[in-house]
Each structure stands twice: as C-alpha cells, then as structure tokens.
PDB file of C-alpha atoms in Angstrom:
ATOM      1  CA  UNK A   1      -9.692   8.466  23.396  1.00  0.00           C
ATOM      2  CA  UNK A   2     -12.117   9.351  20.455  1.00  0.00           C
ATOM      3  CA  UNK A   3     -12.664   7.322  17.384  1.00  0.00           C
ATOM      4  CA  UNK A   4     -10.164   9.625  15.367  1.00  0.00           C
ATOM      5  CA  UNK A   5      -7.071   8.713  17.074  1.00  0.00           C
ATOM      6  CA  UNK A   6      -7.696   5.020  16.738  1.00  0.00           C
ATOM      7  CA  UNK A   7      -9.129   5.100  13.166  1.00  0.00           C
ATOM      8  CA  UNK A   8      -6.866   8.008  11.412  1.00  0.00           C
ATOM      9  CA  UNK A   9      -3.235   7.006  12.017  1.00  0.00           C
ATOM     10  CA  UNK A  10      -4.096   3.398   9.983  1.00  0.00           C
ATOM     11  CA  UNK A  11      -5.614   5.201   7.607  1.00  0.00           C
ATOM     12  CA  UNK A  12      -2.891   7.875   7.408  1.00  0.00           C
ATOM     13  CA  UNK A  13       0.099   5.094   7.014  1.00  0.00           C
ATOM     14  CA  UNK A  14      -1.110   2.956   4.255  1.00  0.00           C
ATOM     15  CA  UNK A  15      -2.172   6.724   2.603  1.00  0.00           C
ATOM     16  CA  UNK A  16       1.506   7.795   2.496  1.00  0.00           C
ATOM     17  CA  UNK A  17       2.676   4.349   1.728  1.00  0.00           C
ATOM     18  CA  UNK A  18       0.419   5.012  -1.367  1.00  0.00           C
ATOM     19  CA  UNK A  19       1.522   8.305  -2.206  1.00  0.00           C
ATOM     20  CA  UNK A  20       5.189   7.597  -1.905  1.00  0.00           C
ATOM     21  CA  UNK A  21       4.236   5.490  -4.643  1.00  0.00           C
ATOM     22  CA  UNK A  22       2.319   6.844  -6.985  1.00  0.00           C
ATOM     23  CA  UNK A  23       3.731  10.610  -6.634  1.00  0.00           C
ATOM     24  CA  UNK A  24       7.498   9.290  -6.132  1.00  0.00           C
ATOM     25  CA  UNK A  25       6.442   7.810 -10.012  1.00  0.00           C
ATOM     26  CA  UNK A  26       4.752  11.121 -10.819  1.00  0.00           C
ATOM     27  CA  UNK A  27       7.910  13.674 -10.087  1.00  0.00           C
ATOM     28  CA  UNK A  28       9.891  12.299 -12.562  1.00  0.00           C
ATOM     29  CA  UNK A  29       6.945  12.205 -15.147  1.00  0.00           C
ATOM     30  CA  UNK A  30       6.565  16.165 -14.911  1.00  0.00           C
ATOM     31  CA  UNK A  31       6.354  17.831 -18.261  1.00  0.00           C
ATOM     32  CA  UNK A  32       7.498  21.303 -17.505  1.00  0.00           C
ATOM     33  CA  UNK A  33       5.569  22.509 -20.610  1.00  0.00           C
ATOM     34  CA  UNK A  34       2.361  21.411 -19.028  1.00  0.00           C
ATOM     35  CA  UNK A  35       3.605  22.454 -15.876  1.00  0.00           C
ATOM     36  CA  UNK A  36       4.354  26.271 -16.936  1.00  0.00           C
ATOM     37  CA  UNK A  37       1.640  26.401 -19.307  1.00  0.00           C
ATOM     38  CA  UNK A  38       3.888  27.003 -22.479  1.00  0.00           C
ATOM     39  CA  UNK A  39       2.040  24.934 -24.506  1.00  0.00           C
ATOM     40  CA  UNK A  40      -1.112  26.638 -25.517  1.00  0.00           C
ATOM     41  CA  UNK A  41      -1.165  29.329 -28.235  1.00  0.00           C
ATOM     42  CA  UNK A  42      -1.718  33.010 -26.996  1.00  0.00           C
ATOM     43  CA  UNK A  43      -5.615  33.149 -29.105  1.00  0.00           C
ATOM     44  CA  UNK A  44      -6.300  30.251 -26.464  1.00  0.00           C
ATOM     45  CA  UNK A  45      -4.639  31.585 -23.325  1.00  0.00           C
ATOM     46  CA  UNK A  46      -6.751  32.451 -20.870  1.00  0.00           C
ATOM     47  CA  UNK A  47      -5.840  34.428 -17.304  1.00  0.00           C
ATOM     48  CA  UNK A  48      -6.065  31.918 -14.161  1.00  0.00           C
ATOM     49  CA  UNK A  49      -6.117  34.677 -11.954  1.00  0.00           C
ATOM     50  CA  UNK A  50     -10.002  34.664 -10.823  1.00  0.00           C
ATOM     51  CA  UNK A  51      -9.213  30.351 -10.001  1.00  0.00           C
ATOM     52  CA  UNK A  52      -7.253  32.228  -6.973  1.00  0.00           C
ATOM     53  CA  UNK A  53     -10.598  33.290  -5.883  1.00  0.00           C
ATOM     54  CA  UNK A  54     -11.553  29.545  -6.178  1.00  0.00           C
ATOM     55  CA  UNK A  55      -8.786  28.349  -4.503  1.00  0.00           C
ATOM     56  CA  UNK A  56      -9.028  30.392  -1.070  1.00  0.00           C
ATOM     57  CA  UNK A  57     -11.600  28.092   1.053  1.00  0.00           C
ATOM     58  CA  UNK A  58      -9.503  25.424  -0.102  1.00  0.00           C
ATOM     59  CA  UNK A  59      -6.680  26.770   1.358  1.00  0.00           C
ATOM     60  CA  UNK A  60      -8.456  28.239   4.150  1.00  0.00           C
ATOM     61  CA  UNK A  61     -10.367  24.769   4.633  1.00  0.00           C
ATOM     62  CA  UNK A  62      -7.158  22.829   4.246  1.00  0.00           C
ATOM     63  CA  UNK A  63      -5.087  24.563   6.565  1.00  0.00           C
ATOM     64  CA  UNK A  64      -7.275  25.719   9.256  1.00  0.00           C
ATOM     65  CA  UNK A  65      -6.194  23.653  11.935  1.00  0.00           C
ATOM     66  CA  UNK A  66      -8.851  25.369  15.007  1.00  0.00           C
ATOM     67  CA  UNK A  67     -11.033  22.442  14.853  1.00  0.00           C
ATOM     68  CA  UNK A  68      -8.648  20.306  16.219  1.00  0.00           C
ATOM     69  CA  UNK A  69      -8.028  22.651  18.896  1.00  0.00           C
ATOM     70  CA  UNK A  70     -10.527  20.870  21.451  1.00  0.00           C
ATOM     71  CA  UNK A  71      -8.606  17.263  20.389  1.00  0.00           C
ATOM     72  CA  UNK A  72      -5.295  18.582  20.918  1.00  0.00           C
ATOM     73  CA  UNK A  73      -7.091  20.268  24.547  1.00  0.00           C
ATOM     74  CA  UNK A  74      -7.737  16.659  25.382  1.00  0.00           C
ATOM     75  CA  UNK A  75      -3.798  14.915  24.216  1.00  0.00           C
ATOM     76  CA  UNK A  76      -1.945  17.703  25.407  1.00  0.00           C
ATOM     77  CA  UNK A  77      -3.483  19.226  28.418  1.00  0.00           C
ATOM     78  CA  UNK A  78      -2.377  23.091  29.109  1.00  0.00           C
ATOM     79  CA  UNK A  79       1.005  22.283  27.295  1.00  0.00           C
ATOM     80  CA  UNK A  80       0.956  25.186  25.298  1.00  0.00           C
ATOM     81  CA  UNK A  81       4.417  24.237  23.975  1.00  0.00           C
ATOM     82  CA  UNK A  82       2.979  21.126  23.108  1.00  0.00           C
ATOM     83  CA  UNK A  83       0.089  22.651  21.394  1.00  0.00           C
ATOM     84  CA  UNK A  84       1.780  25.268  19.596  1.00  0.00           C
ATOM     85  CA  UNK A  85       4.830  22.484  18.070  1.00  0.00           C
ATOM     86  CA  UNK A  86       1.691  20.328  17.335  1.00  0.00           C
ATOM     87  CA  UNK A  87      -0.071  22.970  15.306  1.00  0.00           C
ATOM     88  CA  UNK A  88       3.101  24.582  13.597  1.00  0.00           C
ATOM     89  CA  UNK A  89       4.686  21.094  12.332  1.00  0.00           C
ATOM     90  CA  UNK A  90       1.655  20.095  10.993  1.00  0.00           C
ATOM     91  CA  UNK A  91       0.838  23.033   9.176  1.00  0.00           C
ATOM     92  CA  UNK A  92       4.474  22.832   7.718  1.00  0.00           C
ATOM     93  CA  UNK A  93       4.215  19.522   6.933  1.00  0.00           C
ATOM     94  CA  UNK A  94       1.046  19.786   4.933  1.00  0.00           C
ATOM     95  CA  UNK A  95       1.970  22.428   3.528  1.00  0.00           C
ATOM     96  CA  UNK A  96       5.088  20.827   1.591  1.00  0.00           C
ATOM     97  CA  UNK A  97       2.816  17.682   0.872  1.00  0.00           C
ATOM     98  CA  UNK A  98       0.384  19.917  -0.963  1.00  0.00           C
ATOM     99  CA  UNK A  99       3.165  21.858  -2.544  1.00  0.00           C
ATOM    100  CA  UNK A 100       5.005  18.678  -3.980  1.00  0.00           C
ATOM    101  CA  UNK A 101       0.915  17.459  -4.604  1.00  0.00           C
ATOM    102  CA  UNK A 102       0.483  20.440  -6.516  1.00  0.00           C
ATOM    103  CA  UNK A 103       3.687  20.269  -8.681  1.00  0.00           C
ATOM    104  CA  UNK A 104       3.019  16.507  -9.442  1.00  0.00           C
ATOM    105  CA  UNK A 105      -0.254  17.556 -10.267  1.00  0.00           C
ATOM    106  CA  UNK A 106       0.217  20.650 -12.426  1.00  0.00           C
ATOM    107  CA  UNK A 107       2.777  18.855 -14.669  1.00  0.00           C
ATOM    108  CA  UNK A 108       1.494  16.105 -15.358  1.00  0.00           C
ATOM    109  CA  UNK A 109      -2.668  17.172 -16.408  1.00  0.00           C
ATOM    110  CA  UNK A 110      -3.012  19.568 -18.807  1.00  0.00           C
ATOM    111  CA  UNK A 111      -5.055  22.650 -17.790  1.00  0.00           C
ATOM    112  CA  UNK A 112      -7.925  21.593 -20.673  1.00  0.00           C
ATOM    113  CA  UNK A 113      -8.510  18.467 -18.447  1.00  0.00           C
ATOM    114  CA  UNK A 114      -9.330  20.552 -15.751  1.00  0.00           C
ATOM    115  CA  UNK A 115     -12.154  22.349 -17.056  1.00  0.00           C
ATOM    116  CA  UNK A 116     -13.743  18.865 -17.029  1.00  0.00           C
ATOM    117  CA  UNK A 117     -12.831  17.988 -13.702  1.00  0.00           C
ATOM    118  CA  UNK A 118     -14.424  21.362 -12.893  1.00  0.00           C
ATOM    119  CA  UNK A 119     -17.628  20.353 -14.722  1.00  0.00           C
ATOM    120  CA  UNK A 120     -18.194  17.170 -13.696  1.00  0.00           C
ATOM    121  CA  UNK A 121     -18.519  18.929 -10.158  1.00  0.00           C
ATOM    122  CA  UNK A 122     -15.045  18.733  -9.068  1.00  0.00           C
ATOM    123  CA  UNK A 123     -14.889  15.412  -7.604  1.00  0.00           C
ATOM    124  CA  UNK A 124     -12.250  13.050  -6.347  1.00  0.00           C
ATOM    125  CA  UNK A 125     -12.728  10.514  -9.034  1.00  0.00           C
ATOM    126  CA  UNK A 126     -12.478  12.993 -12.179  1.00  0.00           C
ATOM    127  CA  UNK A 127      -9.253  13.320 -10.952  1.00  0.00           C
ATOM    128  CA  UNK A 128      -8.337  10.377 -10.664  1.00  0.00           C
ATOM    129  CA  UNK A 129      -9.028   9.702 -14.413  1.00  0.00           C
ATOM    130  CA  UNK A 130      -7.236  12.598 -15.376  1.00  0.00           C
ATOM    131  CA  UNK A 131      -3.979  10.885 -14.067  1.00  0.00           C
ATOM    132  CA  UNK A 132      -4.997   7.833 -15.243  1.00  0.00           C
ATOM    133  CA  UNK A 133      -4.779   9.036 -18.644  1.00  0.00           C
ATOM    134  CA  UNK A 134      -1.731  10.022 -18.304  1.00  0.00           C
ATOM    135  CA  UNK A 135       0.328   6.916 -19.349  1.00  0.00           C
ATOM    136  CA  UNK A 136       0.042   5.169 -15.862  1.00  0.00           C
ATOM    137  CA  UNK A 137      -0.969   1.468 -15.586  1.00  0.00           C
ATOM    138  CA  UNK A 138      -0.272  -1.492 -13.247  1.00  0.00           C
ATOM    139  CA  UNK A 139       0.488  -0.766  -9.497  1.00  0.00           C
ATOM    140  CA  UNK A 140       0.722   2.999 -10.065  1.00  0.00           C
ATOM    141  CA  UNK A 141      -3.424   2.636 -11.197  1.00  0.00           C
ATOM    142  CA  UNK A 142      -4.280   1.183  -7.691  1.00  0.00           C
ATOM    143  CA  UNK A 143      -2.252   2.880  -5.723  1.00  0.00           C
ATOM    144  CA  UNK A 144      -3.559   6.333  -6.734  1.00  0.00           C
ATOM    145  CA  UNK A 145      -6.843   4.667  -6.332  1.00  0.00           C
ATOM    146  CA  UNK A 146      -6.066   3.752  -3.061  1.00  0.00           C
ATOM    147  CA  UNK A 147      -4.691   6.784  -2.355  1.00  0.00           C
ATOM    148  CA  UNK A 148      -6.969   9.607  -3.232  1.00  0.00           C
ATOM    149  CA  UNK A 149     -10.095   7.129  -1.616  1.00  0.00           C
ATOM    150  CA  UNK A 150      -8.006   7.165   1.516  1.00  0.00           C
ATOM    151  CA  UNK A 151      -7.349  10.850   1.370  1.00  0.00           C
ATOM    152  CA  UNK A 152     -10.712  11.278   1.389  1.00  0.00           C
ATOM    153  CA  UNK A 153     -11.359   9.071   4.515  1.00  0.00           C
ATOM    154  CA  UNK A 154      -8.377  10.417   6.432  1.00  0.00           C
ATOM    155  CA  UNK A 155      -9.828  13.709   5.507  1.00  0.00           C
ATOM    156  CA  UNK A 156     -13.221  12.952   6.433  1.00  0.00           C
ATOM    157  CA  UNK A 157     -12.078  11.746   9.869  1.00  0.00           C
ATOM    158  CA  UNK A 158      -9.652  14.705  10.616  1.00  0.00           C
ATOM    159  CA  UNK A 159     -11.929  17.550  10.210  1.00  0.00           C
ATOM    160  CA  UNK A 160     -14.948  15.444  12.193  1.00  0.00           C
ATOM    161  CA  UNK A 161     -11.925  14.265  15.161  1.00  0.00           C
ATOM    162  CA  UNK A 162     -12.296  18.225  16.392  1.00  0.00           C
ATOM    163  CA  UNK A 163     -16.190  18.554  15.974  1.00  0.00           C
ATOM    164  CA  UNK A 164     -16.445  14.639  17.454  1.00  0.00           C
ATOM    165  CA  UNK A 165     -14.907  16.640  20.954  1.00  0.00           C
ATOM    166  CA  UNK A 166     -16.598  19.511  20.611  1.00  0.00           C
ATOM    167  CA  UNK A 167     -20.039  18.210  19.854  1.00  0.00           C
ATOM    168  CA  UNK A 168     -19.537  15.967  22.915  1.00  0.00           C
ATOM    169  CA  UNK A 169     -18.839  18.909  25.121  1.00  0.00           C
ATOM    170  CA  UNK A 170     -21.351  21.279  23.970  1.00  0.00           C
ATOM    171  CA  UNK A 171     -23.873  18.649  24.459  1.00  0.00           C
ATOM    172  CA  UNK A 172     -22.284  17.432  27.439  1.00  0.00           C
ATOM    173  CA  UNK A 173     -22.260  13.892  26.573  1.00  0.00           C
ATOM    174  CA  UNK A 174     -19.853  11.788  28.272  1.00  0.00           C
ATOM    175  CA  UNK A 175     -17.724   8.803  27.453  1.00  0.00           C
ATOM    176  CA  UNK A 176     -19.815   5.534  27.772  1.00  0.00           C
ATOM    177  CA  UNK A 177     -20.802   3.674  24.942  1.00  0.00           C
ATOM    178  CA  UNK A 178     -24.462   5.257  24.910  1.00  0.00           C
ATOM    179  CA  UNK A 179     -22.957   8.813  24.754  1.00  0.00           C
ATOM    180  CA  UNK A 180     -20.120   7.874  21.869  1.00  0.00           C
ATOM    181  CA  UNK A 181     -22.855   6.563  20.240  1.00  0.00           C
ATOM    182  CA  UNK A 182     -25.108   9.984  20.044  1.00  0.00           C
ATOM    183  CA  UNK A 183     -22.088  12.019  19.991  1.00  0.00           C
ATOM    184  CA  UNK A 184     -20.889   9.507  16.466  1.00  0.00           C
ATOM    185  CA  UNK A 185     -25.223  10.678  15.234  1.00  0.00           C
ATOM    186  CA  UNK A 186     -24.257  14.234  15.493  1.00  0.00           C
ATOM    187  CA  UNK A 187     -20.560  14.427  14.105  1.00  0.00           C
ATOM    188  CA  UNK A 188     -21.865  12.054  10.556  1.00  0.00           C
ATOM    189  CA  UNK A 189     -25.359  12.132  10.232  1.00  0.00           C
ATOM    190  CA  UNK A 190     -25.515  15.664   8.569  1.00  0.00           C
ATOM    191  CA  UNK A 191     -22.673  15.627   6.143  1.00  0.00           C
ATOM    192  CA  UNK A 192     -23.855  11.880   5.266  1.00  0.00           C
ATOM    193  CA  UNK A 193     -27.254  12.995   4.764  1.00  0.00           C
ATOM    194  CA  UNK A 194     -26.341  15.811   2.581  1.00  0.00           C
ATOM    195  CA  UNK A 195     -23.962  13.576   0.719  1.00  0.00           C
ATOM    196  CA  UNK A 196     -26.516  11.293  -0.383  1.00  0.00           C
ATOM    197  CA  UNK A 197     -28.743  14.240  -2.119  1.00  0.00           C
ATOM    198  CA  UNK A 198     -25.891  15.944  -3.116  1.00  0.00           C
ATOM    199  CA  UNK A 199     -23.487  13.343  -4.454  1.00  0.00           C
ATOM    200  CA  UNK A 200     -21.618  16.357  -6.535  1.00  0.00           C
ATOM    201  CA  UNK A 201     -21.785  18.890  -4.768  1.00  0.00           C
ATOM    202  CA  UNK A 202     -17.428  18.520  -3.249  1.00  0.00           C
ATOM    203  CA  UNK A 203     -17.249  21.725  -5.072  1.00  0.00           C
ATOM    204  CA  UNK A 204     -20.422  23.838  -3.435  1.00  0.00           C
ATOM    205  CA  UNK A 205     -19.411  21.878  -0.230  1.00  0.00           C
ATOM    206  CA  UNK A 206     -15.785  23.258   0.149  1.00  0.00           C
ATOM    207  CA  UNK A 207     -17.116  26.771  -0.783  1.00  0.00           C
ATOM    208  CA  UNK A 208     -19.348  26.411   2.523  1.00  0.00           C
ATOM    209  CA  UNK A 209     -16.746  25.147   4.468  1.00  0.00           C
ATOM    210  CA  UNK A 210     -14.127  27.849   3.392  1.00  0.00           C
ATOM    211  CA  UNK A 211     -17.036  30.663   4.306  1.00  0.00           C
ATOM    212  CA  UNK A 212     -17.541  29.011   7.621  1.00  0.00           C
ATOM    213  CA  UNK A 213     -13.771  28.976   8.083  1.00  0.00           C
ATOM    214  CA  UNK A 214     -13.615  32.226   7.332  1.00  0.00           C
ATOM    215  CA  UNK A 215     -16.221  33.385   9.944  1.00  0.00           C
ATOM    216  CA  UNK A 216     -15.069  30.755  12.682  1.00  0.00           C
ATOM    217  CA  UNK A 217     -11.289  30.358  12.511  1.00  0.00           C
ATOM    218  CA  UNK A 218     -10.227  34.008  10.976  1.00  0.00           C
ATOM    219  CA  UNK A 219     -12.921  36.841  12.498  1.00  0.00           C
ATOM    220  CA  UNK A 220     -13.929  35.351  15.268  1.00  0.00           C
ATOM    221  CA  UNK A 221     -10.613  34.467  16.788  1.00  0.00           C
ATOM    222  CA  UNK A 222      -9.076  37.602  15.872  1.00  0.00           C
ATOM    223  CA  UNK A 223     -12.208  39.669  17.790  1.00  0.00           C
ATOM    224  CA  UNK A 224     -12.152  37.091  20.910  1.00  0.00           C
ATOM    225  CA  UNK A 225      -8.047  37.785  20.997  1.00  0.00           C
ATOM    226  CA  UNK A 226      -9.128  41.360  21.100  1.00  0.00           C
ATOM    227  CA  UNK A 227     -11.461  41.237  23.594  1.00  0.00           C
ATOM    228  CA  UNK A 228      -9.255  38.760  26.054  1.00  0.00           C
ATOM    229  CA  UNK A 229      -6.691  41.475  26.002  1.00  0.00           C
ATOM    230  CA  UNK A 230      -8.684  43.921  27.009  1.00  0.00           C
ATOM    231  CA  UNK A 231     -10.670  42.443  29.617  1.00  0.00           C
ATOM    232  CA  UNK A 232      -7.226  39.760  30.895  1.00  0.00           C
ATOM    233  CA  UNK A 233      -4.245  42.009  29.890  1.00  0.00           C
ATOM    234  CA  UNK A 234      -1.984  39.926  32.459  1.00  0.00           C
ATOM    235  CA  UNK A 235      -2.765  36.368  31.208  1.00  0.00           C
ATOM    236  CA  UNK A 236      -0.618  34.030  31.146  1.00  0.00           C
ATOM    237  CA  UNK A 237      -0.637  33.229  27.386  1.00  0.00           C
ATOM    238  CA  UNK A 238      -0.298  35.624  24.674  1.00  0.00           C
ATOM    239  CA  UNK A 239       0.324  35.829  20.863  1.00  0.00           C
ATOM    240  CA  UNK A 240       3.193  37.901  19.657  1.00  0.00           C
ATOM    241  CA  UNK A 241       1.903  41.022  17.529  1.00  0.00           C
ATOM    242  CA  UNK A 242      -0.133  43.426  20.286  1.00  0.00           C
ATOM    243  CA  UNK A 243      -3.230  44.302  18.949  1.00  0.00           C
ATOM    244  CA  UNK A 244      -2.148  45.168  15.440  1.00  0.00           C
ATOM    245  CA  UNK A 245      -1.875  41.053  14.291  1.00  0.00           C
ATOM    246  CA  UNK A 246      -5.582  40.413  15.276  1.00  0.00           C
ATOM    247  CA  UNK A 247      -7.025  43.555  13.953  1.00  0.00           C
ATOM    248  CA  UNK A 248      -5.598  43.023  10.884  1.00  0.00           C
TER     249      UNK A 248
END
C-alpha cells in the first residue's frame, strides 16, 4: 500500500488523543457571550455575512472527499457498498468534529482576535495563540500544540494519499522503490516548493484549492454523470436523483 495508509493512521491517533484533550477542556470553557456575539455594542457590530463567502472553499476543500476516490479504488475494489459507507461515515464524522471544532472555537476567541488571525495571513499558529491567550497553560498548551501541528500533517497527507494514486497512474509508474520514489517527487515537490516562497500564503492557498474543487469535484462530476447516462443508460451503478441532481 501507499505511504498514506502507513503514515496517516499514527498520525491520526495521537491527533485525537490530543484533541480529546485540549477541546474536552475547551467545551466547558465556552463563554456563550463570545460565542453568540452579544458582547459588542451595536456602533461596533459589523455583518459576518460576506465571511460565508470566505468560508465556502473551506468547506468545499474540507469535505470534498473525490480525491480519495482512486485510494479507496485500490482498498475496496468494485465494492461500491464499501465505497459508498466509506465516503458517507467519513463525511459524517468530520462533519461533527468540525461542528464541535467550531463551537469550541467560536466561544472561546473573541471575533476581534480574528481579524488578526486574518491579517497575519490566516495561519495555523495565529491560532494557536489566540487560544493560548485564553487562560490555558500546562498540558492543555502542548497538547493544542501538538494537535493543530498534527492536523496539519494528517491533513497534508490525506489530501496528497488520493493524488499519491492518481499521479502514479496517470504517469503509469509502478510499485518498486524507483517508481514510489518519483511518484513521492510529484505528489510534494510542488506544494513544498511553493511553501517555501509563500510561507503565508494558507489563506490564498485554500482559496485555490476551493476553486479547483469547485471545477474538479462539483462541475465536472456532475457533467461526466450526465454524459454516462446518456451514452450507458443500463449501467450497473447509478446515483439516485435522474438527471435533475447533477444538473443542478
């Protein structure tokens, strides 16, 4: 198997072990003043409405699971009940972690701390001392460290564990040391590269992503859905919806 599944699922268990701890210390810290935004005086409030704007290639980053389609290929075969339980459990399943993320989160840093965050370029570590001003010390202090560094990681090798197959295939590279080796070049040297000269740019970055998400796991699906049905109307696999859910 690929460097992903070997590296990831270490990574993954001392990250939760981590954020059991620090966020299990976090929920009962929540200030639901900060957390509902009652605090600030109407001459000061401000509408957070365009940040939604901001927020969708996050989202659509985050939770766009189709580059781990040609991974899954490779554990589960033609499964397709395998693949489809695979993909909607772990969708779920991020999707309460980020919701309890975002309520630990949202009532615990005042929204004024996160117009620096968003000026010092968004990054991990302005974060980080954002909750670490927030009356935390001791064991809670490293394990957030810990934590949001390993986020990062685990991050970093999800989203490459997809491209790390697919790269390997397009190129047609197989599975000897030699061809792990160039097919490793491809998957990190760019976003390394582009890391060094742009050692701020998480914010710019996630834009990019988001707009290739958008293109690559949102049009193009939907149109090559479209197309399949037309040209393979009896296949054997088929999303509910007809052809209203992918024109839409």
């Amino acid at each position: 198997m690929n460097q992903g599944t070997h590296v990831n699922p270490r990574i993954v268990g001392i990250k939760i072990i981590a954020f059991i701890v620090v966020f299990g210390s976090f929920f009962f810290q929540v200030d639901y003043g900060i957390l509902r935004d009652i605090n600030v005086t109407s001459a000061s409030h401000t509408t957070y409405f365009p940040y939604i704007f901001m927020a969708l290639p996050v989202c659509l980053a985050s939770f766009g699971f189709h580059g781990n389609i040609p991974s899954l290929i490779i554990c589960y075969g033609k499964r397709k009940d395998k693949l489809i339980k695979s993909l909607v459990f772990g969708s779920l399943l991020a999707l309460f972690i980020y919701l309890f993320w975002l309520y630990c989160t949202m009532g615990n840093i005042t929204r004024d701390s996160f117009n620096e965050i968003i000026s010092s370029g968004g990054n991990v570590d302005s974060l980080v001392k954002s909750f670490l001003g927030t009356r935390q010390h001791g064991v809670i202090e490293f394990c957030l460290l810990v934590f949001s560094n390993l986020a990062v990681a685990s991050s970093f090798f999800g989203v490459t564990l997809g491209l790390f197959d697919y790269l390997a295939d397009l190129f047609k590279l197989d599975n000897s040391p030699s061809g792990r080796l160039k097919t490793i070049m491809l998957t990190f040297l760019p976003p390394t590269t582009l890391y060094l000269i742009f050692p701020n740019g998480f914010i710019y970055g996630i834009g990019g992503a988001g707009l290739c998400a958008t293109i690559w796991a949102v049009i193009i699906p939907a149109v090559l859905a479209l197309k399949a049905r037309k040209k393979f109307p009896n296949q054997m696999f088929t999303v509910w919806g007809g052809m209203m859910i992918p024109s839409l």
